[in-house]
Coordinates of C-alpha atoms and ligand atoms in Angstrom, one line a residue:
X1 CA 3.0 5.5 3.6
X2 CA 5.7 6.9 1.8
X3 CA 8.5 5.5 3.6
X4 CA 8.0 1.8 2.0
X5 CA 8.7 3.2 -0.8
X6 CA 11.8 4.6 -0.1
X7 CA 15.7 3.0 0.3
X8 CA 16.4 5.7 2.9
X9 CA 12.8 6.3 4.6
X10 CA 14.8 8.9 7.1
X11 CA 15.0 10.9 4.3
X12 CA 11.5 12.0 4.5
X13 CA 11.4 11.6 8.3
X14 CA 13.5 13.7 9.8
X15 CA 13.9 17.9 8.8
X16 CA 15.4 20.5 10.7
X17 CA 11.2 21.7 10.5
X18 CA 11.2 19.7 13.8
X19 CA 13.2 22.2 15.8
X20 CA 10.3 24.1 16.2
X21 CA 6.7 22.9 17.6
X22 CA 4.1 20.1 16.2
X23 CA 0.2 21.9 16.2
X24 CA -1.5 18.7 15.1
X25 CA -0.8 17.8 11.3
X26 CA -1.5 17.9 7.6
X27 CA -2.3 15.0 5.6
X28 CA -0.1 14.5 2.3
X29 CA -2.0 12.3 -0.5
X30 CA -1.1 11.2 -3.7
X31 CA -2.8 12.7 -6.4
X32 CA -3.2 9.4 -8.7
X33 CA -4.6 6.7 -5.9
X34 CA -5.7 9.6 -3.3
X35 CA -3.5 7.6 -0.5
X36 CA -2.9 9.3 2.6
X37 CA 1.0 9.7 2.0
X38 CA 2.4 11.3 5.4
X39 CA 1.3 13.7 7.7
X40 CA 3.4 17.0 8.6
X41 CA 3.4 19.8 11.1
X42 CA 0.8 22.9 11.1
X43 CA 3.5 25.3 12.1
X44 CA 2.2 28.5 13.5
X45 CA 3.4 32.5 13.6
X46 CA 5.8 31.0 16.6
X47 CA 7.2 27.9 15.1
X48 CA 8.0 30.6 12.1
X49 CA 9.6 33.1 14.1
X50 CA 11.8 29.8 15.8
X51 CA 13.0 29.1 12.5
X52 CA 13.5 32.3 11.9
X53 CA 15.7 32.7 15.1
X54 CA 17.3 29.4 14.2
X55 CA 18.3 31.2 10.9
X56 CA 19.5 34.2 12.6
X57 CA 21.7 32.0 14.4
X58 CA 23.0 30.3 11.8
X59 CA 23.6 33.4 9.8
X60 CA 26.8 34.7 11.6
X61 CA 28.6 31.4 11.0
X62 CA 27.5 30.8 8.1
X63 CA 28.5 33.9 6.2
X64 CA 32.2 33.8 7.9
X65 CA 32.8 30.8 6.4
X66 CA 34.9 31.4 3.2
X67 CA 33.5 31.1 -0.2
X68 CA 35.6 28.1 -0.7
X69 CA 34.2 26.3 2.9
X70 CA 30.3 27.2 1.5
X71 CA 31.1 25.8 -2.2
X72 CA 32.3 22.8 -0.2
X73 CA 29.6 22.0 1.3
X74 CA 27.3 22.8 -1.8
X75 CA 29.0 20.1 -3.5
X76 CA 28.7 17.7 -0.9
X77 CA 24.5 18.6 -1.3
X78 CA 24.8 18.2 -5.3
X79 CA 26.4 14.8 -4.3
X80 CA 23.8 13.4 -1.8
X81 CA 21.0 14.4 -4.5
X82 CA 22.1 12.6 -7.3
X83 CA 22.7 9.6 -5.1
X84 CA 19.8 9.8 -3.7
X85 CA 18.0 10.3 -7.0
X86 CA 15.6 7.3 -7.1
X87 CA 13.9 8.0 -3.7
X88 CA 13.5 11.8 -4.2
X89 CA 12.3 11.3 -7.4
X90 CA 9.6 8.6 -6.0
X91 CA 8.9 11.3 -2.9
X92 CA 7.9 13.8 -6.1
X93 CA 5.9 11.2 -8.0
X94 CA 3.9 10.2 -4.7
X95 CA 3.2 13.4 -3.9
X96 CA 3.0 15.2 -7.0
X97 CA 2.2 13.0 -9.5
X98 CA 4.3 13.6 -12.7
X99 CA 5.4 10.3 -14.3
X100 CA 8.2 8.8 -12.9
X101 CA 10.9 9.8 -16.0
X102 CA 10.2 13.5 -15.5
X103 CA 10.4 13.7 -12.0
X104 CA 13.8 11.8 -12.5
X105 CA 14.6 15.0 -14.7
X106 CA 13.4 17.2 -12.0
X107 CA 15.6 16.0 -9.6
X108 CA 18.7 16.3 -12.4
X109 CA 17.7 20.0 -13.0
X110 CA 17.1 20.5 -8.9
X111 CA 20.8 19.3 -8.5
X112 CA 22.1 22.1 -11.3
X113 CA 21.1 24.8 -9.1
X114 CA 23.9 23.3 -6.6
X115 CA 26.5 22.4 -8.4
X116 CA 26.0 25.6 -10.3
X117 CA 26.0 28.1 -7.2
X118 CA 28.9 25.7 -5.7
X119 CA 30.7 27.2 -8.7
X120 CA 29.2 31.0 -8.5
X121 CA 30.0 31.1 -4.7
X122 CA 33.4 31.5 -5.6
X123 CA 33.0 34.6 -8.1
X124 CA 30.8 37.1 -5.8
X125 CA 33.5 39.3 -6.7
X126 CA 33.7 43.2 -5.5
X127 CA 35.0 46.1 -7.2
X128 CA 38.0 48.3 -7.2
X129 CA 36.7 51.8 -8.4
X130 CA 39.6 53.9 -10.2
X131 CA 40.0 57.1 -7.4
X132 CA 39.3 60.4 -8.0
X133 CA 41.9 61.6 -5.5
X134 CA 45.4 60.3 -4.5
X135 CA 44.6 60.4 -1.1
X136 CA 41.5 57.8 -1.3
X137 CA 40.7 54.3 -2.1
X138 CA 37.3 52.9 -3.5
X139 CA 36.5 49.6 -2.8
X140 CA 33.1 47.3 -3.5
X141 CA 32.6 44.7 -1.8
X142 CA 29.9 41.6 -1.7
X143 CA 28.2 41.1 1.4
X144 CA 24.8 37.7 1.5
X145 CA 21.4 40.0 2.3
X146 CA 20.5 38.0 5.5
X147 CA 17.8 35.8 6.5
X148 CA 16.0 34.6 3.5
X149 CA 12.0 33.1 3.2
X150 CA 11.6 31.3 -0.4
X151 CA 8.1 30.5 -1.1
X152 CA 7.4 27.3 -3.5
X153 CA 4.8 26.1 -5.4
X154 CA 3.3 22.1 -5.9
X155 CA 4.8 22.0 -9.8
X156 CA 8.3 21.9 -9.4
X157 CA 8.4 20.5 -5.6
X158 CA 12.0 19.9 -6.1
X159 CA 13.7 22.5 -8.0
X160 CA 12.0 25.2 -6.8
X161 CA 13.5 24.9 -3.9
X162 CA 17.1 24.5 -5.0
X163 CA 16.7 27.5 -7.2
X164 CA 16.1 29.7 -4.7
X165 CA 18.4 27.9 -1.8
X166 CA 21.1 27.1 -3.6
X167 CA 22.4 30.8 -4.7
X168 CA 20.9 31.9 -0.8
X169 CA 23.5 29.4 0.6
X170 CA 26.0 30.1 -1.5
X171 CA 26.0 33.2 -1.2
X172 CA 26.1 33.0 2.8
X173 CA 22.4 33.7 3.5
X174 CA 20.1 31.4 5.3
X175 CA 16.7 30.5 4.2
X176 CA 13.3 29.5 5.8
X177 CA 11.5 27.5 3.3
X178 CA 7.9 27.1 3.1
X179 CA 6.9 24.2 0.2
X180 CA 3.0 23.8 -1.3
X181 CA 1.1 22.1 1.4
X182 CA 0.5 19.4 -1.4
X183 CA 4.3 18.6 -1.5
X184 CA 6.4 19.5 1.2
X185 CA 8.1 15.8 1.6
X186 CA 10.3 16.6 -1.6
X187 CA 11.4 20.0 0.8
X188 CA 11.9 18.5 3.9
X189 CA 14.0 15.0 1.5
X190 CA 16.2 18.0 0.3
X191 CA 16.6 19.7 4.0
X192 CA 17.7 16.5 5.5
X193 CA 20.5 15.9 2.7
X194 CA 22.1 19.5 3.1
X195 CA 22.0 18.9 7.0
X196 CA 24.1 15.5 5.8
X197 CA 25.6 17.7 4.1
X198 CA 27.2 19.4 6.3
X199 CA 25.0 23.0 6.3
X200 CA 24.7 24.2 10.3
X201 CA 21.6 23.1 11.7
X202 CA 19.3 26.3 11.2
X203 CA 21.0 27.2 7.9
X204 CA 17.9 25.7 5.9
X205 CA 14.6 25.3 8.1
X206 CA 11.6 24.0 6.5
X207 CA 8.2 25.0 7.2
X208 CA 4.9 23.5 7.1
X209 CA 1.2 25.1 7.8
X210 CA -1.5 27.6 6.5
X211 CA 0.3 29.6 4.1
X212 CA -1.3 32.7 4.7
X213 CA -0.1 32.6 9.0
X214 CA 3.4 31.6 7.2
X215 CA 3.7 34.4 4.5
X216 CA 2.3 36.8 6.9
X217 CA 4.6 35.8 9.9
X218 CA 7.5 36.1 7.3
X219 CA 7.1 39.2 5.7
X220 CA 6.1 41.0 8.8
X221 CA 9.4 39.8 10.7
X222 CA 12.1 42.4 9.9
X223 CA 14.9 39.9 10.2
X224 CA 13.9 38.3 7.3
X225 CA 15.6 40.9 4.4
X226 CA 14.5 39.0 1.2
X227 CA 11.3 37.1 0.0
X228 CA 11.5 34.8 -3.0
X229 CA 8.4 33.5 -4.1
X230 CA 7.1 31.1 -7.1
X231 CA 3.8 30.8 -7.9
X232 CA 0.6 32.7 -8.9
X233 CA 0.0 36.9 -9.5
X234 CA -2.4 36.8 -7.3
X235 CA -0.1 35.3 -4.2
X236 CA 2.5 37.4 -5.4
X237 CA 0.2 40.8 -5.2
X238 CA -0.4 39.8 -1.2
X239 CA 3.3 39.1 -0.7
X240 CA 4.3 42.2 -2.1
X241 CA 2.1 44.4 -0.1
X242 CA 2.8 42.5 3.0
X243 CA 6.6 42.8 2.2
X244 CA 6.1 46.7 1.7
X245 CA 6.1 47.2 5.9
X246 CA 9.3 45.6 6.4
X247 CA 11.0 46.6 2.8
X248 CA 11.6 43.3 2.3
X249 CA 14.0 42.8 -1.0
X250 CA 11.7 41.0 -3.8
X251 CA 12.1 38.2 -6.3
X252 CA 8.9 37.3 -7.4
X253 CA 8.3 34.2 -10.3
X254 CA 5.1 34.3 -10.9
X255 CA 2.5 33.1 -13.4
X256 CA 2.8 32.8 -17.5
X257 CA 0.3 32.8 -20.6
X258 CA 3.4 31.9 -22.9
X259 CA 2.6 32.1 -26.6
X260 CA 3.9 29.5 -28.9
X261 CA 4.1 31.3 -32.4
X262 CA 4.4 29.0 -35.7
X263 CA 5.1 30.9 -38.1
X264 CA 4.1 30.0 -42.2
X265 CA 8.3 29.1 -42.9
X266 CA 8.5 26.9 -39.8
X267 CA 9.5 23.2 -39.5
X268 CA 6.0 22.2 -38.7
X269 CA 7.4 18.7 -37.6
X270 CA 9.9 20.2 -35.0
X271 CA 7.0 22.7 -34.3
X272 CA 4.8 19.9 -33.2
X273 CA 7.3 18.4 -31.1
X274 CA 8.1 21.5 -29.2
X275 CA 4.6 22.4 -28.8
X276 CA 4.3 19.2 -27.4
X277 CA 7.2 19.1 -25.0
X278 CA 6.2 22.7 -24.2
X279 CA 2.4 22.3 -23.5
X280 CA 2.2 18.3 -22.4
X281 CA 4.9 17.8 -20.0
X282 CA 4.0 17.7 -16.1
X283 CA 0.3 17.6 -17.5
X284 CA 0.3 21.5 -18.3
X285 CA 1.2 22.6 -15.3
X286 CA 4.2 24.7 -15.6
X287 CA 4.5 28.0 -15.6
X288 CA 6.5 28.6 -18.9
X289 CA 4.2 26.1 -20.9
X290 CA 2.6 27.0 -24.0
X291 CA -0.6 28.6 -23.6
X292 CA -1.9 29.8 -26.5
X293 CA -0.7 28.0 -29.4
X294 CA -0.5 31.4 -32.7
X295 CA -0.5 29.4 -36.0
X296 CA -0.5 31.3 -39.1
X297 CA -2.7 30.0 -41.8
X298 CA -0.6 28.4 -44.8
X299 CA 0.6 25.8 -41.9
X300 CA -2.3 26.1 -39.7
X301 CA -4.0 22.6 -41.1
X302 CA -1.1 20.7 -41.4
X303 CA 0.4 21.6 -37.6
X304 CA -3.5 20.9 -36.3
X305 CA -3.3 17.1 -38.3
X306 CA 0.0 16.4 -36.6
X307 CA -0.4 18.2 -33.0
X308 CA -3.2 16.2 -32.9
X309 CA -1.8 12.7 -34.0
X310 CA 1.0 13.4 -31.4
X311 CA -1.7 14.1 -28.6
X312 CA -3.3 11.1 -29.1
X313 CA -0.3 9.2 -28.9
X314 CA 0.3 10.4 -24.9
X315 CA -0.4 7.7 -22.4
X316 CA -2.1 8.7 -19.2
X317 CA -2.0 7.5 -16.6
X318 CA 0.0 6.8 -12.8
X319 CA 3.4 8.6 -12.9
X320 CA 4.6 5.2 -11.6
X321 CA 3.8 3.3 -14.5
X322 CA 6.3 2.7 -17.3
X323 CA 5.6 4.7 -20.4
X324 CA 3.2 7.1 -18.9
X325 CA 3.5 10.4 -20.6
X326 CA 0.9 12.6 -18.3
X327 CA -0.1 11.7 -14.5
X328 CA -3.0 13.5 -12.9
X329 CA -4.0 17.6 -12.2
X330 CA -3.0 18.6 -8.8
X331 CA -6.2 18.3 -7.6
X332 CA -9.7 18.9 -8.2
X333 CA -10.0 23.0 -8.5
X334 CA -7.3 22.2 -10.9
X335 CA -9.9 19.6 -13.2
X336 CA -12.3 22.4 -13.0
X337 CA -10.3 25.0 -14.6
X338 CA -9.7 22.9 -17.3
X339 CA -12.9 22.1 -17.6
X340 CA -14.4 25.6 -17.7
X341 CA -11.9 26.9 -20.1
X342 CA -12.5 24.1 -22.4
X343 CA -16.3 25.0 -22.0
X344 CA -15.7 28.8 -22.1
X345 CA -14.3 28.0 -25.7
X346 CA -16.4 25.4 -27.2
X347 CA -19.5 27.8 -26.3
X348 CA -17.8 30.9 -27.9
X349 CA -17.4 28.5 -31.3
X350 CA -14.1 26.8 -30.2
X351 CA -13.8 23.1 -32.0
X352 CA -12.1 20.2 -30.0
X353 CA -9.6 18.5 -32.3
X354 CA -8.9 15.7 -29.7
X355 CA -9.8 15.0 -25.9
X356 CA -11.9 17.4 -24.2
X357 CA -13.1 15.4 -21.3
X358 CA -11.5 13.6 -17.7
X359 CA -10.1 10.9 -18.7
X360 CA -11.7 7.1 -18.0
X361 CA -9.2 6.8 -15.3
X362 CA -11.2 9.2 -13.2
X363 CA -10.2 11.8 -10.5
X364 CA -8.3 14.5 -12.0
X365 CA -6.5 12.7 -14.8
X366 CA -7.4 14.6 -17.9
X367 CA -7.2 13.6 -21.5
X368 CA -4.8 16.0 -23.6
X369 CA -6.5 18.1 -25.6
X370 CA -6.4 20.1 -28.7
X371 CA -9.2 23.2 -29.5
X372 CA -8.9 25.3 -32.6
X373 CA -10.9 28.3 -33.5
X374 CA -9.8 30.0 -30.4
X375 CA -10.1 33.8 -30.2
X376 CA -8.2 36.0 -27.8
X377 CA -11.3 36.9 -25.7
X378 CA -11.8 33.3 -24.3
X379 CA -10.8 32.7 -20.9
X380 CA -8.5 29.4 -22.3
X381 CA -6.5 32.6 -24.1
X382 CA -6.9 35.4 -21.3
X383 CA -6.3 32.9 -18.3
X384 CA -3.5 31.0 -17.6
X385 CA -5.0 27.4 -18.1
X386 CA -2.5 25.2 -16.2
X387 CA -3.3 21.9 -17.7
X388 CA -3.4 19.7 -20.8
X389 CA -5.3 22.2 -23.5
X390 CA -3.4 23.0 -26.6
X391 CA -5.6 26.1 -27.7
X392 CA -4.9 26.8 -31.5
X393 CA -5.5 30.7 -32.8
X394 CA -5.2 31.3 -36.5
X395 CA -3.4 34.4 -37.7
X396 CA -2.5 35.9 -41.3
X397 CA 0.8 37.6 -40.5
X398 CA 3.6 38.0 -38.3
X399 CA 2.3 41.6 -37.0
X400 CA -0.6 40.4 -35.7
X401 CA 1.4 37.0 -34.6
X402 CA 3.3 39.6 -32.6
X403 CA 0.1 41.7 -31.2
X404 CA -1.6 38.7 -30.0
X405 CA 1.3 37.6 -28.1
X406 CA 2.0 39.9 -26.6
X407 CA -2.1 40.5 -25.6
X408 CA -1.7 39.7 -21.9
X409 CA -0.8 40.9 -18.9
X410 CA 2.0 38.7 -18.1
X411 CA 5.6 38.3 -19.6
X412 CA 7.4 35.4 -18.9
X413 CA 8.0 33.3 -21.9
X414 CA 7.5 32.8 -25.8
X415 CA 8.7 30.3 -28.5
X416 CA 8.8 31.5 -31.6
X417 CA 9.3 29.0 -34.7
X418 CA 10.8 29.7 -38.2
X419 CA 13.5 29.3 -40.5
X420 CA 14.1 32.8 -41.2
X421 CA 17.0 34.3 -39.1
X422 CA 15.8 37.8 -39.8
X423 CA 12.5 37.0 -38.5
X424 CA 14.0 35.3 -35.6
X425 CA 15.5 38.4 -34.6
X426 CA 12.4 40.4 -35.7
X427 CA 9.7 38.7 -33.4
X428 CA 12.3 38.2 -30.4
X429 CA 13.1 41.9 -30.3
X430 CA 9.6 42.8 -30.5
X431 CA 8.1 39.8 -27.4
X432 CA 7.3 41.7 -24.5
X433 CA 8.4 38.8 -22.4
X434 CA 11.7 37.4 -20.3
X435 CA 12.5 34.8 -21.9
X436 CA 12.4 33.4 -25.8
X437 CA 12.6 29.7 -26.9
X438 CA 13.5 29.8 -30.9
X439 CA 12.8 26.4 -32.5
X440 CA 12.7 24.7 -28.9
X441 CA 9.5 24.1 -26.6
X442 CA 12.4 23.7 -23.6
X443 CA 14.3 26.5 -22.1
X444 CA 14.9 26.0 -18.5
X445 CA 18.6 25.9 -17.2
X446 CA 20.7 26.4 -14.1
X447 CA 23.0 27.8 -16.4
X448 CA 20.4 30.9 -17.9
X449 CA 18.8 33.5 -16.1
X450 CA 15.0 32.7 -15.7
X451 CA 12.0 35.3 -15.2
X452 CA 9.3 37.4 -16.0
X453 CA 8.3 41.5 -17.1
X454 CA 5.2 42.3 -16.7
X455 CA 2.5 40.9 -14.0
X456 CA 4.7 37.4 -14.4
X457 CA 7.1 39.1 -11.3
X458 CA 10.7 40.6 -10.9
X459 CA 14.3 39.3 -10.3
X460 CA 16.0 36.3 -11.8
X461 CA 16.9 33.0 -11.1
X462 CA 19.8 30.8 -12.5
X463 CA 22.8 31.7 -14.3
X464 CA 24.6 34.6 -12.3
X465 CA 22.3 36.6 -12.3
X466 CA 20.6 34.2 -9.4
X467 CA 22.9 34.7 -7.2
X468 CA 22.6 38.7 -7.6
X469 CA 19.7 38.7 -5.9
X470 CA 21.1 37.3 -2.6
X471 CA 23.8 39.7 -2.3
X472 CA 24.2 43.5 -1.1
X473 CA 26.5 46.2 -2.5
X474 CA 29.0 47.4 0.2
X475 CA 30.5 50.6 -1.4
X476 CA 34.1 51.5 1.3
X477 CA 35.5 54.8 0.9
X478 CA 39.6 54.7 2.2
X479 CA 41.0 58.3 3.0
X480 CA 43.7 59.5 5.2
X481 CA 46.3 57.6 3.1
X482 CA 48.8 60.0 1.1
X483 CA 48.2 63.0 3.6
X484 CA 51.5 64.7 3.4
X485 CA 51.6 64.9 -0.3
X486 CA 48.2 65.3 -2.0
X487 CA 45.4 65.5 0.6
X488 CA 43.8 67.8 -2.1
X489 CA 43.7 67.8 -5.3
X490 CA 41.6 69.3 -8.3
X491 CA 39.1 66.8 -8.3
X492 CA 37.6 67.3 -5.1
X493 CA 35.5 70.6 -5.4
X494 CA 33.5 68.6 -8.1
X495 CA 33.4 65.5 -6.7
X496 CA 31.0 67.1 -3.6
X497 CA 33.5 65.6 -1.3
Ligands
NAP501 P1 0.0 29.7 -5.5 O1 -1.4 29.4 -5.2 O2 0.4 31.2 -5.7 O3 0.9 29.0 -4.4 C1 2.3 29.1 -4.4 C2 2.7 29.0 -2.9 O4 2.3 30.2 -2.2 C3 2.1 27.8 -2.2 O5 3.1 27.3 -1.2 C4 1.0 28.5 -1.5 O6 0.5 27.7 -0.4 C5 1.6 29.8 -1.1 N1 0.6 30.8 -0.7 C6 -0.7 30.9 -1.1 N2 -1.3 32.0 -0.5 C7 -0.3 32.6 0.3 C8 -0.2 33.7 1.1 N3 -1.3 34.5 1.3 N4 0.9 34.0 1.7 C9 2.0 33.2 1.6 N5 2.0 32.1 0.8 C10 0.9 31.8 0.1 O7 0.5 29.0 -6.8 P2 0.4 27.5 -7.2 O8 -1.0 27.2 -7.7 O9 0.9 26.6 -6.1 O10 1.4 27.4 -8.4 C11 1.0 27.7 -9.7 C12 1.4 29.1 -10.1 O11 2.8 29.3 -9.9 C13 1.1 29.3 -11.5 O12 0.6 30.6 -11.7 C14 2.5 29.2 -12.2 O13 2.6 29.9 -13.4 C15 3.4 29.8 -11.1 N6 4.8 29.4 -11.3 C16 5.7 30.3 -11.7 C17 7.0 29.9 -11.9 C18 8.0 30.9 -12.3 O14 9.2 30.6 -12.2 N7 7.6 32.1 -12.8 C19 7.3 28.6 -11.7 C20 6.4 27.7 -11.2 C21 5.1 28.1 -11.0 P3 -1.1 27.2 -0.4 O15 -1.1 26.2 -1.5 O16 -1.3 26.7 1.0 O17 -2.0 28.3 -0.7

């Protein structure tokens, strides 16, 4: 069980999620040994609408409390995570399975988000609007949206959930949570430390349980005014239709086909590198990874040689280990994917460079891989492959570099490599995407605003534009206060006063 692991084992224990009712349990396991981890509540449409209540509860406090009071107790969160690093970041191993070094990182990059929106709390400002007659004022001011749900995926167990709570909180909005049934103790780890806190019991709820009862019981409930979701298109395309009845506000970060573009003046040696930071880390399986690796052909051989070289040098293997470089897949559907885009490719003329196969550690661990002599038609192209496949297409110029990338339906990232600051600025302009790593394979930040165009979603999260998203725009009109001297004046007729 998880709690042997851990210094604190309340931290995984105890969740405001048990204010509402227990219908039997779901079984957590740990993707590398397939050991039963913890069990957690099935909460149904009534345990949602409790938290929900809880929330509404909470909301009224909440929200009066002054920026400074929320910022407060933001930092106090920010605090208890980094203290509490080593056990959340053994929680995300267990249940996740990324090595123990990145999930170390994760829970770093989780604690941005609240030390960042500690900060932003206390610059939601409003807006004084220059009148157009003596007699009126114009004010804007801030107001949080409400009752929040923020949907979360297995990848990022940890910062997903900050992203989105963090600016909600700040902001004065409550949230129901609902993590991946595959890793919800990393939620519930981060619930009980904003309770310590100090956050109002209600202010956070987690939720466990079919997601579909949980998304549906959210996005029908009118309380709720915002959904934030991360994870697939597909899940996103339900969520949005279901949000359409109660005109739910939307920020949806959904799924990537990034394209990595090394172009013939690039540092191929800092190319490989970010490819490989890019595509390798958390076995694949983030959304803003490289998925199809656009080479063009003067540097083509020489990037294959060392990609390759590098890829062979990562050590698989349980995240727990020291020097492991790529734990499992998620799980088994996961392996498949892999495995039939890998397929789909060699059978279309696709060459595998390197790996290819599960690894000899069995389950889902996989061995990176490298496949040249990709085309755009393959599914390891067209798909979004979500694991360890470097897919390598070969390209004569930086037009079609550009056309190939931006051959998808999604926009969420691109990395683009060369030495040319003309080109930079060339390609960048022309990537159909949100956001644009030059030289790097690593863009994520609390500090910059993250998200997609295209099928990849809406909205952004980080920076201040995060925090946007959580707040309404409350326009007050003043009259009635010059009225013996200029009630009127020539304004007004065109104003439509
Ligand atoms: P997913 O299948 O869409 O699941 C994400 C979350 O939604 C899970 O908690 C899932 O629970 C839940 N869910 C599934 N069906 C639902 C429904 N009908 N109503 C409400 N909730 C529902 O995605 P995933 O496989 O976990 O995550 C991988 C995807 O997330 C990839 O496409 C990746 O690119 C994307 N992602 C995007 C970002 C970004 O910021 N753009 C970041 C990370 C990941 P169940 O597991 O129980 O179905």
């Amino acid at each position: 069980m998880i709690e042997t692991m851990l210094t604190d084992p309340s931290l995984v224990r105890r969740a405001d999620a048990d204010r509402v009712p227990e219908e039997g349990g779901t079984s957590v396991v740990n993707p590398s040994t397939g050991e039963v981890l913890a069990r957690v509540p099935v909460i149904g449409a009534d345990g949602v609408r409790a938290a929900v209540d809880a929330a509404e509860d909470a909301l009224g406090p909440w929200s009066r409390r002054t920026a400074h009071e929320r910022a407060e107790v933001l930092r106090r969160w920010n605090t208890l995570i980094l203290e509490n690093r080593d056990d959340l970041a053994r929680t995300l191993t267990a249940e996740q399975g990324k090595p123990l070094r990145e999930a170390l990182g994760e829970i770093t990059y989780a604690a941005s988000f609240v030390a960042w929106y500690a900060e932003e709390a206390l610059r939601t400002y409003g807006e004084v609007i220059p009148t157009y007659d003596r007699d009126r004022r114009m004010v804007v001011v801030r107001e949080p949206v409400g009752v929040c749900a923020a949907i979360t995926p297995w990848n990022f167990p940890s910062a997903m959930v900050t992203r989105k709570a963090a600016p909600a909180l700040a902001a004065g909005c409550t949230v129901v949570a609902k993590p991946a049934p595959g890793t919800p103790l990393s939620a519930l780890a981060l619930a009980e430390l904003a309770l310590r806190a100090g956050l109002p019991s209600g202010a956070l709820s987690v939720v466990t349980g079919d997601a579909e009862t949980i998304g549906l019981a959210l996005t029908s409930d009118p309380r709720v005014r915002k959904l934030s979701f991360t994870g697939s298109t597909a899940v996103g395309r339900i969520l949005m239709r279901q949000a359409s009845a109660t005109l739910q506000r939307l920020s949806l970060e959904l799924g990537g086909n990034a394209p990595f573009l090394v172009l013939d003046d690039a540092d191929v040696d800092a190319a490989v590198l970010g490819c490989v930071e890019s595509k390798f880390r958390n076995s694949g399986q983030t959304c803003v990874c490289a998925n199809r690796i656009i080479v063009q052909r003067p540097v083509a051989e020489r990037f294959q040689a060392g990609l390759v070289a590098a890829v062979e040098r990562l050590r698989v293997g349980d995240g727990f280990e020291a020097g492991v470089d790529q734990g499992p897949l998620i799980d088994e559907a996961a392996a498949r994917k892999v495995e039939r885009h890998i397929g789909d490719a060699v059978a279309g003329g696709a060459v595998v460079l390197t790996g290819g196969r599960r690894h000899r550690l069995g389950g889902t661990f996989f061995e990176p891989t490298v496949i040249t002599g990709v085309t755009s038609d393959m599914a390891v192209a067209r798909e979004e492959t979500f694991g360890p496949v470097a897919p390598i297409l070969v390209v004569d110029d930086d037009e079609e570099a550009v056309r190939l990338a931006n051959d998808t339906a999604s926009g969420l990232a691109a990395y683009v490599y060369t030495r040319d600051v003309g080109r930079v600025w060339r390609t960048v302009e022309r990537l159909d995407v949100g956001m644009v790593g030059v030289n790097t394979g690593l863009l994520s930040s609390a500090f910059a605003p993250f998200g997609g165009r295209k099928e990849s979603g809406m909205g952004r999260e980080g920076a201040r534009a995060g925090i946007e998203e959580y707040l309404e725009t409350k326009y007050v009109a003043f009259a009635g206060l010059d009225p013996v001297e200029g009630g009127q004046d020539g304004h007004a007729q065109t104003t439509g006063r």
